[in-house]
mmCIF file with all atom_site columns, C-alpha atoms in Angstrom:
data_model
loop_
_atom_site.group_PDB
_atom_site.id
_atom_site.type_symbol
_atom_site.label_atom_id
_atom_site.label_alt_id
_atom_site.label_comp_id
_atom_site.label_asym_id
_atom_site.label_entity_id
_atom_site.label_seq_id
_atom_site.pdbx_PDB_ins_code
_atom_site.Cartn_x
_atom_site.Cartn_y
_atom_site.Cartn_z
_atom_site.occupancy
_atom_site.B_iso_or_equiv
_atom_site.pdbx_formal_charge
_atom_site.auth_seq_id
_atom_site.auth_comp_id
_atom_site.auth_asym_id
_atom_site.auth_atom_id
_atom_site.pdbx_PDB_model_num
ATOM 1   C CA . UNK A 1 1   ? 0.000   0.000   0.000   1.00 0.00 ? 15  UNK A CA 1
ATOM 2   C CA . UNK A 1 2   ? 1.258   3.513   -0.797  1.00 0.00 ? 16  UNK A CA 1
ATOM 3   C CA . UNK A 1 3   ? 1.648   5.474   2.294   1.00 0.00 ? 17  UNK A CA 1
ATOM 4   C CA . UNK A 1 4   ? -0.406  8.569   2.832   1.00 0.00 ? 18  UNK A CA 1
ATOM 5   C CA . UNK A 1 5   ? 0.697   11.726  0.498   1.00 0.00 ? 19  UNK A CA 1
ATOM 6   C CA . UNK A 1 6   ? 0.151   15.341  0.020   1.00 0.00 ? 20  UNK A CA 1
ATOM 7   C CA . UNK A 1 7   ? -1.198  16.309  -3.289  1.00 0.00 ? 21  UNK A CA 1
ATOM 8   C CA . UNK A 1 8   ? -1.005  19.877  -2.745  1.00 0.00 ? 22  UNK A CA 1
ATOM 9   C CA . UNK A 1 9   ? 1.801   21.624  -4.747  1.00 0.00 ? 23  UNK A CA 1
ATOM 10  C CA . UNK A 1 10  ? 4.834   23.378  -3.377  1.00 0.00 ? 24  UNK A CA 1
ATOM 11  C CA . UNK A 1 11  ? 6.988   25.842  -5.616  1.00 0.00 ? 25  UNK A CA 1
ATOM 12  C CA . UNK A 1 12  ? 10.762  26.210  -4.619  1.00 0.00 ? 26  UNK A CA 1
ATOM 13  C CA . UNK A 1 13  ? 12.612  28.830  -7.741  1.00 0.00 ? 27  UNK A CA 1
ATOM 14  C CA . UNK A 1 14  ? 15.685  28.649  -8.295  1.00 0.00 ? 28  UNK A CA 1
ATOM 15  C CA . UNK A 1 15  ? 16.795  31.160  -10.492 1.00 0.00 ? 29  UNK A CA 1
ATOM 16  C CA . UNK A 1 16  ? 14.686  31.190  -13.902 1.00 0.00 ? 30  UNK A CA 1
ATOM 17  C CA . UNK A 1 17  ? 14.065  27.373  -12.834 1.00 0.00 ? 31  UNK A CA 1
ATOM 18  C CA . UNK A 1 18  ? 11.146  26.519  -11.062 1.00 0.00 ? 32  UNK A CA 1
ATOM 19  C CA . UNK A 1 19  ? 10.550  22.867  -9.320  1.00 0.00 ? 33  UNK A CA 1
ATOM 20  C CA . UNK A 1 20  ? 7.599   21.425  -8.695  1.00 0.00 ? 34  UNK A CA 1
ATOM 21  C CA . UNK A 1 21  ? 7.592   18.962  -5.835  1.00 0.00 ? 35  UNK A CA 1
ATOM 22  C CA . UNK A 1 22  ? 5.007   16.973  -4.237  1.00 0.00 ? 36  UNK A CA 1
ATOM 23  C CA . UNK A 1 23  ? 4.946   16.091  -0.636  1.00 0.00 ? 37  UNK A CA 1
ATOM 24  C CA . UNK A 1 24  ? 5.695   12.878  -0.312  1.00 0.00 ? 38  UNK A CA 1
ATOM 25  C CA . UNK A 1 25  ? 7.682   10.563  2.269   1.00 0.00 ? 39  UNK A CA 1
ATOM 26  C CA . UNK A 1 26  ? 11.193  10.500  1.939   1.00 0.00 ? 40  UNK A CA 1
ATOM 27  C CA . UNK A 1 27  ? 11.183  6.997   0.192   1.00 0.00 ? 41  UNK A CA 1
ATOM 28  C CA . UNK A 1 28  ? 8.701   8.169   -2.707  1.00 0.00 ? 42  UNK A CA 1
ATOM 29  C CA . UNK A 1 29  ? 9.919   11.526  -3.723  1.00 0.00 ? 43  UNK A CA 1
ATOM 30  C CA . UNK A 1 30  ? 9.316   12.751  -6.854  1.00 0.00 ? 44  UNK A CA 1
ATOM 31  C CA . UNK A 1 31  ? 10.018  16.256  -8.613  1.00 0.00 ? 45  UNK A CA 1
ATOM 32  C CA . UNK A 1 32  ? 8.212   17.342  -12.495 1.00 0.00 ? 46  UNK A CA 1
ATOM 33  C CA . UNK A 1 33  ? 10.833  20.091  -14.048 1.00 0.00 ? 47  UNK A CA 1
ATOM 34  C CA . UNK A 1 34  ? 8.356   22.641  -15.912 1.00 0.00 ? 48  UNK A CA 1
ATOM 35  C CA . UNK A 1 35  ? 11.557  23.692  -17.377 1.00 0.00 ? 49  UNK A CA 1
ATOM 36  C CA . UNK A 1 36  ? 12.649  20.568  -19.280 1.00 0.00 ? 50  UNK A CA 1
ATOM 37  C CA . UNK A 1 37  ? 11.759  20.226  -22.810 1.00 0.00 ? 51  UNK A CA 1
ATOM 38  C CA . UNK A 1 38  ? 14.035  17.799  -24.203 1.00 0.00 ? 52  UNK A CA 1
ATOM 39  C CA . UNK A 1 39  ? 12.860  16.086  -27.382 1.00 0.00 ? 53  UNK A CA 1
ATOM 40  C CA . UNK A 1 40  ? 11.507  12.328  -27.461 1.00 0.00 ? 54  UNK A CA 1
ATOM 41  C CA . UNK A 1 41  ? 14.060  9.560   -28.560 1.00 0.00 ? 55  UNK A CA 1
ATOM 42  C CA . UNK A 1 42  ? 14.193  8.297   -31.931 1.00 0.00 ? 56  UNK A CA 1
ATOM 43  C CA . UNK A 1 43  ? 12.327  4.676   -31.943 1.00 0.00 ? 57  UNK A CA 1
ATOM 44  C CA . UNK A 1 44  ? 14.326  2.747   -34.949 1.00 0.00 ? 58  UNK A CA 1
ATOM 45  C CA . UNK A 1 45  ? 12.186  0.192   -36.625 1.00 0.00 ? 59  UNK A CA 1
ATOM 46  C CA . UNK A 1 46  ? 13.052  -3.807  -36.226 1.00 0.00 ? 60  UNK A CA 1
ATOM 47  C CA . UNK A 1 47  ? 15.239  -5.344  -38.837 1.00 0.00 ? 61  UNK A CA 1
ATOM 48  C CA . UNK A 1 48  ? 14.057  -8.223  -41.168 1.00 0.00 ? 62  UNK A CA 1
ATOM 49  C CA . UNK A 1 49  ? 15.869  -10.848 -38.708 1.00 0.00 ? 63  UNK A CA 1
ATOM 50  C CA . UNK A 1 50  ? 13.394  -9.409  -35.804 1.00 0.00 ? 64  UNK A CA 1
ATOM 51  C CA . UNK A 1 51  ? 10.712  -10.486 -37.741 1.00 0.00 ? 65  UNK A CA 1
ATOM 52  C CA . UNK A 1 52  ? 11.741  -14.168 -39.181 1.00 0.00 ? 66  UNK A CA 1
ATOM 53  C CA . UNK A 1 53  ? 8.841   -16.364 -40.480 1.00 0.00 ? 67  UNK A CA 1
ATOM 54  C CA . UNK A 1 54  ? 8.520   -19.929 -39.200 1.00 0.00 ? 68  UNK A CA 1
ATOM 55  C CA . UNK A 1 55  ? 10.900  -20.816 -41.887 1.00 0.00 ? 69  UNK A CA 1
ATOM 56  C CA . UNK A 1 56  ? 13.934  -18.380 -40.449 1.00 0.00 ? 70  UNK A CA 1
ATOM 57  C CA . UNK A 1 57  ? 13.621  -16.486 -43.469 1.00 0.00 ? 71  UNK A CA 1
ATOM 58  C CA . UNK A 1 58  ? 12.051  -12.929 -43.765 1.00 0.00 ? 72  UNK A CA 1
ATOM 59  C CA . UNK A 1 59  ? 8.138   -12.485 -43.877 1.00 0.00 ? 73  UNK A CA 1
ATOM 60  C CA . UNK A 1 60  ? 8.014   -12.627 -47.226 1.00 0.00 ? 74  UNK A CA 1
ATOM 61  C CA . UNK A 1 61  ? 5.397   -9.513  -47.256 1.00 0.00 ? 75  UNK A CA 1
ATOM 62  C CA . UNK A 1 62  ? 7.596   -7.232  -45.422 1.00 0.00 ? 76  UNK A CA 1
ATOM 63  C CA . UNK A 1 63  ? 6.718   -4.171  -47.022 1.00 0.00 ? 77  UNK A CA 1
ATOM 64  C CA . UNK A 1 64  ? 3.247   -3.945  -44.937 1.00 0.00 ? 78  UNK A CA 1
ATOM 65  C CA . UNK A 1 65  ? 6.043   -2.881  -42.080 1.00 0.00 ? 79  UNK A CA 1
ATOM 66  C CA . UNK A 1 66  ? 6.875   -0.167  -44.138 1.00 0.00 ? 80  UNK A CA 1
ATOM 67  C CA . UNK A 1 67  ? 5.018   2.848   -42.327 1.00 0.00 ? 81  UNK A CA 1
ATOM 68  C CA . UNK A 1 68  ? 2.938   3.184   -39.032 1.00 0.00 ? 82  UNK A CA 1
ATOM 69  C CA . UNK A 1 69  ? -0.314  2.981   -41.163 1.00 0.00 ? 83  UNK A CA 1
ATOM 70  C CA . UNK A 1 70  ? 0.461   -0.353  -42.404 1.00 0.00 ? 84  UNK A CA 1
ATOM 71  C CA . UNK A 1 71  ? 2.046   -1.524  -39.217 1.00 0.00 ? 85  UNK A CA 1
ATOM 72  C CA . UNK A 1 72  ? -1.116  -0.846  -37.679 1.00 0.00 ? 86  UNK A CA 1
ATOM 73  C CA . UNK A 1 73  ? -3.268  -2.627  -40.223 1.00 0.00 ? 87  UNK A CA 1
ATOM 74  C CA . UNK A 1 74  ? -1.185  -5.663  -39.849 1.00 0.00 ? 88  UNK A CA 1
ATOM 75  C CA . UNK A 1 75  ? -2.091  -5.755  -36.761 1.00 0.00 ? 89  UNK A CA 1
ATOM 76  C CA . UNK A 1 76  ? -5.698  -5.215  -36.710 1.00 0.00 ? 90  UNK A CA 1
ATOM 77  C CA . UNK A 1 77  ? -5.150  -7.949  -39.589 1.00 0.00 ? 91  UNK A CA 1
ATOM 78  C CA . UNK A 1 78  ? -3.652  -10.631 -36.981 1.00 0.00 ? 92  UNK A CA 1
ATOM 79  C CA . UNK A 1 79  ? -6.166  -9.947  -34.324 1.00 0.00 ? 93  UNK A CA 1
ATOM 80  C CA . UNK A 1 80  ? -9.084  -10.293 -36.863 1.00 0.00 ? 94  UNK A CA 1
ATOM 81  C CA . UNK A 1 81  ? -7.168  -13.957 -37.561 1.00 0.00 ? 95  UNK A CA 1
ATOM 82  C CA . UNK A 1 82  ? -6.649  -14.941 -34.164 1.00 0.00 ? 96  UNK A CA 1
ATOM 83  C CA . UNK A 1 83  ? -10.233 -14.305 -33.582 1.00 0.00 ? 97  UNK A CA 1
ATOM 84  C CA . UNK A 1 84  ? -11.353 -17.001 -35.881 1.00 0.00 ? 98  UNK A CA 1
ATOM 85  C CA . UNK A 1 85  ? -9.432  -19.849 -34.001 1.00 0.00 ? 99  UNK A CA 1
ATOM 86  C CA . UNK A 1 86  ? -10.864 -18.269 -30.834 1.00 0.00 ? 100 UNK A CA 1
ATOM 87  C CA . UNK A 1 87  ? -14.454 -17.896 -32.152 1.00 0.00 ? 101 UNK A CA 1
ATOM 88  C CA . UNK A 1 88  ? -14.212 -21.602 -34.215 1.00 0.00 ? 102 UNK A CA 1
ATOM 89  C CA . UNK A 1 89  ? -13.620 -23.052 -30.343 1.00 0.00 ? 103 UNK A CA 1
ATOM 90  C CA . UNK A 1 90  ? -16.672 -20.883 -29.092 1.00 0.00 ? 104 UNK A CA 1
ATOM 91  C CA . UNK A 1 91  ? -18.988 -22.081 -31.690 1.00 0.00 ? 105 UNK A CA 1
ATOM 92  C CA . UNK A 1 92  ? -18.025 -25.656 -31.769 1.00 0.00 ? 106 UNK A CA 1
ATOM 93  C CA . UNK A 1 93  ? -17.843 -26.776 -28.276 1.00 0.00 ? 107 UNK A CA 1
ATOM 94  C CA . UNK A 1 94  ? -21.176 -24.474 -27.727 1.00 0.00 ? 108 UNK A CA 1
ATOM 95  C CA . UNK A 1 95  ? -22.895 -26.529 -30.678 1.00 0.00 ? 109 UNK A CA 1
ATOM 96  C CA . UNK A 1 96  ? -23.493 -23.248 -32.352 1.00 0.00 ? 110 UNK A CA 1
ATOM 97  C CA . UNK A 1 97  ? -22.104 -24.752 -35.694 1.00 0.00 ? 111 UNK A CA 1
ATOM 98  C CA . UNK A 1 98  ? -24.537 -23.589 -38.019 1.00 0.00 ? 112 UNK A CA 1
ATOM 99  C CA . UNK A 1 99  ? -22.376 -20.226 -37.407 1.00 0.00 ? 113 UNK A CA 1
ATOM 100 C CA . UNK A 1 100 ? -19.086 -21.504 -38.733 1.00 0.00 ? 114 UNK A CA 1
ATOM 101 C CA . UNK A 1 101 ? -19.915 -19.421 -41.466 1.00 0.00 ? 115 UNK A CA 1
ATOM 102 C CA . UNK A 1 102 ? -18.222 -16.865 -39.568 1.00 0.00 ? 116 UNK A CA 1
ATOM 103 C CA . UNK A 1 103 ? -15.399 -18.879 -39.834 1.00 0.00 ? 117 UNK A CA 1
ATOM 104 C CA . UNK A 1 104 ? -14.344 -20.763 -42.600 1.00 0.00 ? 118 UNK A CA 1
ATOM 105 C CA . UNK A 1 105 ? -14.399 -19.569 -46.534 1.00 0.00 ? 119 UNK A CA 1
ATOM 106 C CA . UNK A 1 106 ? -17.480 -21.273 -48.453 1.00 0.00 ? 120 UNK A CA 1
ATOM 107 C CA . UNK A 1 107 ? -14.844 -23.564 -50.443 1.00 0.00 ? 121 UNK A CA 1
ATOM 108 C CA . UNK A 1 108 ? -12.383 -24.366 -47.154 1.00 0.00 ? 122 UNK A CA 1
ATOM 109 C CA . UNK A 1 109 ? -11.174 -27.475 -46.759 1.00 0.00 ? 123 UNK A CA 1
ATOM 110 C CA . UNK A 1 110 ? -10.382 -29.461 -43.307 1.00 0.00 ? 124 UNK A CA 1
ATOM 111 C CA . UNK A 1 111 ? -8.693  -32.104 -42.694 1.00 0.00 ? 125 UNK A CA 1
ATOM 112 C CA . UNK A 1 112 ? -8.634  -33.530 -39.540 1.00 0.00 ? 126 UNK A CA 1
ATOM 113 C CA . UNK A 1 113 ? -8.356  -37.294 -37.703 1.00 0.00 ? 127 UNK A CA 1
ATOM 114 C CA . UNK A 1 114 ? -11.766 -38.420 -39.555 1.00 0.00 ? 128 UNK A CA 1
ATOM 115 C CA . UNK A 1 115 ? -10.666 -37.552 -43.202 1.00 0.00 ? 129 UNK A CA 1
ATOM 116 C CA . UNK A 1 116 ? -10.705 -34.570 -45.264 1.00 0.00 ? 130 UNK A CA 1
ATOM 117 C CA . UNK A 1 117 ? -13.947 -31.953 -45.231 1.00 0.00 ? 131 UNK A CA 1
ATOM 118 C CA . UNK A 1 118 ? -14.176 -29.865 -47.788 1.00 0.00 ? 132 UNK A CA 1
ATOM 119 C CA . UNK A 1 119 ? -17.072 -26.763 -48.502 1.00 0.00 ? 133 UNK A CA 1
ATOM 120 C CA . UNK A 1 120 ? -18.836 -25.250 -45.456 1.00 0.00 ? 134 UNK A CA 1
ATOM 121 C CA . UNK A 1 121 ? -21.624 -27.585 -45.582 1.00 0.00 ? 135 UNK A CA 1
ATOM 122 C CA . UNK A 1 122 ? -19.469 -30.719 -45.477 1.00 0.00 ? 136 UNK A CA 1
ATOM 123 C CA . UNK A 1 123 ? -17.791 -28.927 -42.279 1.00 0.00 ? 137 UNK A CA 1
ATOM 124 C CA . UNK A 1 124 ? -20.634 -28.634 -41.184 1.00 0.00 ? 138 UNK A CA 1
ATOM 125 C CA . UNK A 1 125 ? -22.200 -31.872 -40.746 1.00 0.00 ? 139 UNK A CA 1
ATOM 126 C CA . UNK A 1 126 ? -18.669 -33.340 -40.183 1.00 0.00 ? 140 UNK A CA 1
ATOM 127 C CA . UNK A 1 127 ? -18.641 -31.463 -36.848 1.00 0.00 ? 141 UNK A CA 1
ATOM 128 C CA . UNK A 1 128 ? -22.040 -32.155 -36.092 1.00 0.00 ? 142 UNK A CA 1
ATOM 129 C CA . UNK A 1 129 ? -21.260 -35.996 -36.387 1.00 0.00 ? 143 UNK A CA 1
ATOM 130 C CA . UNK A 1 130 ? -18.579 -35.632 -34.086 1.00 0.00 ? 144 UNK A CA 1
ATOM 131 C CA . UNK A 1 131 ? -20.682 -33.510 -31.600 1.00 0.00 ? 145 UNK A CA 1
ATOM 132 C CA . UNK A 1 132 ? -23.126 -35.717 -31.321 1.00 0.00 ? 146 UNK A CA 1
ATOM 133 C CA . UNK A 1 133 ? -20.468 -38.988 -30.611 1.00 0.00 ? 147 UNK A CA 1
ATOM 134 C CA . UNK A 1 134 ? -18.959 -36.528 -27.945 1.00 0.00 ? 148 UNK A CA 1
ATOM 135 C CA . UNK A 1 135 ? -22.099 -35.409 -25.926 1.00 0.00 ? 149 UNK A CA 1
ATOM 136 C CA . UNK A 1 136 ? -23.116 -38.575 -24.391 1.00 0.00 ? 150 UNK A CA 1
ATOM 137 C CA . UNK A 1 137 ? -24.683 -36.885 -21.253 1.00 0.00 ? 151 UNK A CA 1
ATOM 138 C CA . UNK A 1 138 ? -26.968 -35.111 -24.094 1.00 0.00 ? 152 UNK A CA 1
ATOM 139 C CA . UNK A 1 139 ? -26.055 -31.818 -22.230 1.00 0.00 ? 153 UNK A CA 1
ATOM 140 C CA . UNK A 1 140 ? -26.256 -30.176 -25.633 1.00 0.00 ? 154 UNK A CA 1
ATOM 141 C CA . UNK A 1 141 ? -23.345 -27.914 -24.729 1.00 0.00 ? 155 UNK A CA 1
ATOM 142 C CA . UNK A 1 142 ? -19.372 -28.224 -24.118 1.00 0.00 ? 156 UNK A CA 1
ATOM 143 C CA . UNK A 1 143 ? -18.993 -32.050 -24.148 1.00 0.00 ? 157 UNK A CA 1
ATOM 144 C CA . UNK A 1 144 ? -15.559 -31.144 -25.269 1.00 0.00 ? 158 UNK A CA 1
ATOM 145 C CA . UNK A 1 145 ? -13.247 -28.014 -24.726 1.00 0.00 ? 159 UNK A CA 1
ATOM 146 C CA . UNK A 1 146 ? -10.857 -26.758 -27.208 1.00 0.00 ? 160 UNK A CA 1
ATOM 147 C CA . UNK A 1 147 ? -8.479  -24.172 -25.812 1.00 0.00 ? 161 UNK A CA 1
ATOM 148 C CA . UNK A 1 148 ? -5.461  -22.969 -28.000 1.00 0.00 ? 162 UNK A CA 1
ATOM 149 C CA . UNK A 1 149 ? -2.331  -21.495 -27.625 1.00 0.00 ? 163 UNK A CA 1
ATOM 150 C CA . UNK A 1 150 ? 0.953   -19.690 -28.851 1.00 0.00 ? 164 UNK A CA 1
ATOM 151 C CA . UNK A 1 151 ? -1.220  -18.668 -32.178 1.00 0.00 ? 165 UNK A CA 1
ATOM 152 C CA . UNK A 1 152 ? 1.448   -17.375 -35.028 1.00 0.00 ? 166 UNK A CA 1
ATOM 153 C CA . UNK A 1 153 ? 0.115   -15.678 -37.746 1.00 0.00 ? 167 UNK A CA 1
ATOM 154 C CA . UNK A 1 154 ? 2.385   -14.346 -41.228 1.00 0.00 ? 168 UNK A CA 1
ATOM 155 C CA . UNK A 1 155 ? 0.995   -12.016 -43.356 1.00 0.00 ? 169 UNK A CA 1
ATOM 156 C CA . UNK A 1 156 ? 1.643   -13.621 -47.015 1.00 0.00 ? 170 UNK A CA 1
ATOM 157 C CA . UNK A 1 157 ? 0.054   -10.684 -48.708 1.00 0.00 ? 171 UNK A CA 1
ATOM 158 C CA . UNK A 1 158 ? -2.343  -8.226  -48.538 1.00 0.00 ? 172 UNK A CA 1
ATOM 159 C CA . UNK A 1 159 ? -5.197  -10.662 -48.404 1.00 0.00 ? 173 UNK A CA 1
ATOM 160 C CA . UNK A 1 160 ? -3.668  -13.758 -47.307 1.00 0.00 ? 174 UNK A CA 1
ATOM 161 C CA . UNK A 1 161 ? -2.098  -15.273 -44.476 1.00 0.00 ? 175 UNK A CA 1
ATOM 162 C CA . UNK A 1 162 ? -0.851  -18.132 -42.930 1.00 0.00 ? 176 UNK A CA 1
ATOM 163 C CA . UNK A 1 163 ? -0.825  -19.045 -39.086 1.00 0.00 ? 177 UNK A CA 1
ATOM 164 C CA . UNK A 1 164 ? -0.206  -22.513 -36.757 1.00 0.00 ? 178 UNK A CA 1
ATOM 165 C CA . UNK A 1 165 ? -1.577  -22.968 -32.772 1.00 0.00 ? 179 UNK A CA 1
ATOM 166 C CA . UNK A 1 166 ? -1.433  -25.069 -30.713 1.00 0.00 ? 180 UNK A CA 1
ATOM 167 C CA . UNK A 1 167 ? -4.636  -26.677 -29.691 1.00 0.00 ? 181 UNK A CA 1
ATOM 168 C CA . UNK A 1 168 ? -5.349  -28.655 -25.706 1.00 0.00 ? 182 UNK A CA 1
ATOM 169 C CA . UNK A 1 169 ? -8.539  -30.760 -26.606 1.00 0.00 ? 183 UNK A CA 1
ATOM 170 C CA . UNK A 1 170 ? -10.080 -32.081 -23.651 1.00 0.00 ? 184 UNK A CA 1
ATOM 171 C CA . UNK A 1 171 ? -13.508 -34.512 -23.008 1.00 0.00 ? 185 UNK A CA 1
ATOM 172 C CA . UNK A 1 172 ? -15.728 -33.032 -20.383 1.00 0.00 ? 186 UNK A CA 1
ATOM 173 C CA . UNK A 1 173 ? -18.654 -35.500 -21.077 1.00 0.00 ? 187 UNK A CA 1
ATOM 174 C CA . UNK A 1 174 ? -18.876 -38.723 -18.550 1.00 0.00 ? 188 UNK A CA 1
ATOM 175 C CA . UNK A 1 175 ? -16.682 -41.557 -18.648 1.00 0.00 ? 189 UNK A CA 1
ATOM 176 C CA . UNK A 1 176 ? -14.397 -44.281 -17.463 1.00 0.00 ? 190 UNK A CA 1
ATOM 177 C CA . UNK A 1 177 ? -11.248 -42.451 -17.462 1.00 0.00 ? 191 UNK A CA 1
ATOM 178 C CA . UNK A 1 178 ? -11.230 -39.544 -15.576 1.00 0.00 ? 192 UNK A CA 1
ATOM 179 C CA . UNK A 1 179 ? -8.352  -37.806 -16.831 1.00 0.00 ? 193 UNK A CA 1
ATOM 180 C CA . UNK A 1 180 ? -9.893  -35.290 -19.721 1.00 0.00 ? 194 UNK A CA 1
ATOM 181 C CA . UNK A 1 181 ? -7.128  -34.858 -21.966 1.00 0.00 ? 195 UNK A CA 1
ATOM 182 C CA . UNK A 1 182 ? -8.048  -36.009 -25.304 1.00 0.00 ? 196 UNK A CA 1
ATOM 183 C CA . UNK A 1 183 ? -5.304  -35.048 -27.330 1.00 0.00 ? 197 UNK A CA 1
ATOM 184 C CA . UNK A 1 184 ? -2.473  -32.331 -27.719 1.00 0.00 ? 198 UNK A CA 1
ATOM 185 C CA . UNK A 1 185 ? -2.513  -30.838 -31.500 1.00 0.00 ? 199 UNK A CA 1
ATOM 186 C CA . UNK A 1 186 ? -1.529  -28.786 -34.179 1.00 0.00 ? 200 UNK A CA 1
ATOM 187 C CA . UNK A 1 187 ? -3.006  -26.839 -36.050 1.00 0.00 ? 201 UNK A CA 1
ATOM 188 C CA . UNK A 1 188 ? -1.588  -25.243 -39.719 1.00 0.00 ? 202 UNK A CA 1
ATOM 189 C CA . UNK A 1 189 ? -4.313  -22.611 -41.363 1.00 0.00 ? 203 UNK A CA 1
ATOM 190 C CA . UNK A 1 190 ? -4.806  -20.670 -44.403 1.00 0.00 ? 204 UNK A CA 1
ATOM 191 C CA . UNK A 1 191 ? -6.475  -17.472 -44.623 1.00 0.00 ? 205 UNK A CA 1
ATOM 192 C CA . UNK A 1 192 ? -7.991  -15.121 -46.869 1.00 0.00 ? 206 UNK A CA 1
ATOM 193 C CA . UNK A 1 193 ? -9.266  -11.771 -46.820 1.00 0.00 ? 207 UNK A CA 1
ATOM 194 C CA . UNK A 1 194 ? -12.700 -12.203 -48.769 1.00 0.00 ? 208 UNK A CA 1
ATOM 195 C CA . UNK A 1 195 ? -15.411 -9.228  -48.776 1.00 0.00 ? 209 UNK A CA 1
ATOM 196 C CA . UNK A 1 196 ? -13.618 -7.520  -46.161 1.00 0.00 ? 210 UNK A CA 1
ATOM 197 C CA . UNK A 1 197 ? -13.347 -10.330 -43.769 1.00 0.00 ? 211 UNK A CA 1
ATOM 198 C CA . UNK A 1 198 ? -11.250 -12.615 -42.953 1.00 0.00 ? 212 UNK A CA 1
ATOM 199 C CA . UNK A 1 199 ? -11.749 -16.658 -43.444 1.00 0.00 ? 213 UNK A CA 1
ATOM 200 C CA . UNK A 1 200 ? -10.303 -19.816 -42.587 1.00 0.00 ? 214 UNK A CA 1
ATOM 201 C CA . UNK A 1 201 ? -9.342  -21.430 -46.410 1.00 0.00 ? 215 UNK A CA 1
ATOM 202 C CA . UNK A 1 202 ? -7.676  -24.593 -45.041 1.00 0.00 ? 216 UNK A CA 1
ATOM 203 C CA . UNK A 1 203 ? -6.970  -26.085 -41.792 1.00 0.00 ? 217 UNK A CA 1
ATOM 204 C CA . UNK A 1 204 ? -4.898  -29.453 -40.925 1.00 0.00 ? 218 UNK A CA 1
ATOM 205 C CA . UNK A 1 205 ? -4.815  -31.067 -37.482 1.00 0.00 ? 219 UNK A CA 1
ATOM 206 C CA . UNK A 1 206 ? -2.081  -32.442 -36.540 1.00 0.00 ? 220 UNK A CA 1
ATOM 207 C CA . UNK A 1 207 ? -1.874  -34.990 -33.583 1.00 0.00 ? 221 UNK A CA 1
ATOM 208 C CA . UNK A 1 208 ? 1.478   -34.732 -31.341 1.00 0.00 ? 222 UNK A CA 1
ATOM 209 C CA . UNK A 1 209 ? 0.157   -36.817 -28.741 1.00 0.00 ? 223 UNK A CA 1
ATOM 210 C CA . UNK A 1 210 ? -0.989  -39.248 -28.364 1.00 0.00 ? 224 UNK A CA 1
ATOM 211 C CA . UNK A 1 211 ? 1.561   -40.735 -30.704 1.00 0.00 ? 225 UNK A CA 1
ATOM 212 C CA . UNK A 1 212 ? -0.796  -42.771 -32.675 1.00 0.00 ? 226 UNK A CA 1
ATOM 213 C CA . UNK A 1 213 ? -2.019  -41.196 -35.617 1.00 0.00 ? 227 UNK A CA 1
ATOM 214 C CA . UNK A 1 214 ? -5.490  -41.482 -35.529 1.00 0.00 ? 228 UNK A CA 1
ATOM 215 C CA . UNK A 1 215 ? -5.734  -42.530 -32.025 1.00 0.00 ? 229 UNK A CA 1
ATOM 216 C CA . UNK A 1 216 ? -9.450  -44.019 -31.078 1.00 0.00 ? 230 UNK A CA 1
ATOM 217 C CA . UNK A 1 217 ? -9.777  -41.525 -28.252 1.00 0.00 ? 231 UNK A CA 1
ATOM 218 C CA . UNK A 1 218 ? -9.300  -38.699 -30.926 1.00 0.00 ? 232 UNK A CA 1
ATOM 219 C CA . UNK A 1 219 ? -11.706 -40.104 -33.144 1.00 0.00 ? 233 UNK A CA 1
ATOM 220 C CA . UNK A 1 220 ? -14.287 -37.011 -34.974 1.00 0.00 ? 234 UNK A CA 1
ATOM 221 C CA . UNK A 1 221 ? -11.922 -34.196 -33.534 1.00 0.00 ? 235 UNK A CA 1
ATOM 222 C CA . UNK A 1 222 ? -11.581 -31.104 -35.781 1.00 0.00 ? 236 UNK A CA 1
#
């Protein structure tokens, strides 16, 4: 806790110089010059080798770091991205998937433990399947989690990206095992820009663990 202070202003001049102090104790004083005008450092921008791609080579669409305007976009850019991953866990695990519109691109294609998915509708009814296998207490909501992590996203151009999490999936519904961790994953997107907003074009899921590749347990994940 900060100990008690005096707001109240006290003016000591020196000279042409003139100090203003607040009363504080000892420990936390703390002087503003009015007199002081010095101007504010030059920030340099970061070098291509402060912003290596997954590959350890330069983004390869640099040139949107160009000026503050475009470093600015590219970041509202990379926040509209993350927000799909974030939003496609939402949906899913709600069993709001007739909104995965929001999502994916009309033409995206998934391909995940089950297969390969391709158009919305497909997706769709993929996930549904794999809902419904999931939600044995028939709680119609979160029979599974899908919480993701350390999301990197590389702006390819000025309507395209690419981007890889990591995804936690864990089983909330009833069972015989009580430990919920279903799998650790993977995931490797592609996204476009299309009308304005941005869309999941492709998705793969890898499975790090278990080591199996198409493990039983992991069976209709996405």
């Amino acid at each position: 806790m900060v100990p008690f202070m005096s707001l109240r202003p006290n003016r000591e001049q020196a000279g042409d110089t003139a100090s203003l102090r607040l009363s504080l104790p000892s420990s936390l004083c703390l002087a503003v010059r009015d007199d002081v005008r010095e101007p504010l450092p030059t920030i340099q921008p970061l070098g291509p080798a402060s912003r290596a791609s997954l590959s350890g080579q330069p983004d390869p669409y640099d040139k949107v770091y160009e000026n503050m305007q475009d470093k600015i976009q590219a970041l509202i850019d990379k926040d509209e991205i993350r927000n799909l991953r974030i939003r496609y866990s939402h949906l899913l695990d709600g069993n709001r998937i007739d909104a995965l519109d929001q999502v994916f691109a009309a033409n995206a294609v998934v391909e995940v433990t089950v297969g390969r998915m391709e158009g919305l509708e497909a997706i769709k009814a993929g996930l549904k399947d794999a809902y419904a296998l999931f939600d044995r207490d028939r709680r119609d909501h979160y029979p599974f989690m899908h919480p993701i992590a350390n999301h990197l996203i590389e702006l390819t151009g000025p309507d395209s990206a690419t981007g890889s999490c990591y995804l936690i999936d864990f089983e909330t519904a009833s069972k015989s095992d009580p430990n919920p961790l279903l799998l650790l994953g993977l995931y490797a997107d592609e996204y476009r820009r299309i009308d304005g907003a941005w869309r999941i074009t492709h998705s793969q899921l890898d499975v790090v663990w278990p080591t199996s590749k198409a493990p039983p347990q992991s069976k209709g994940q996405a």
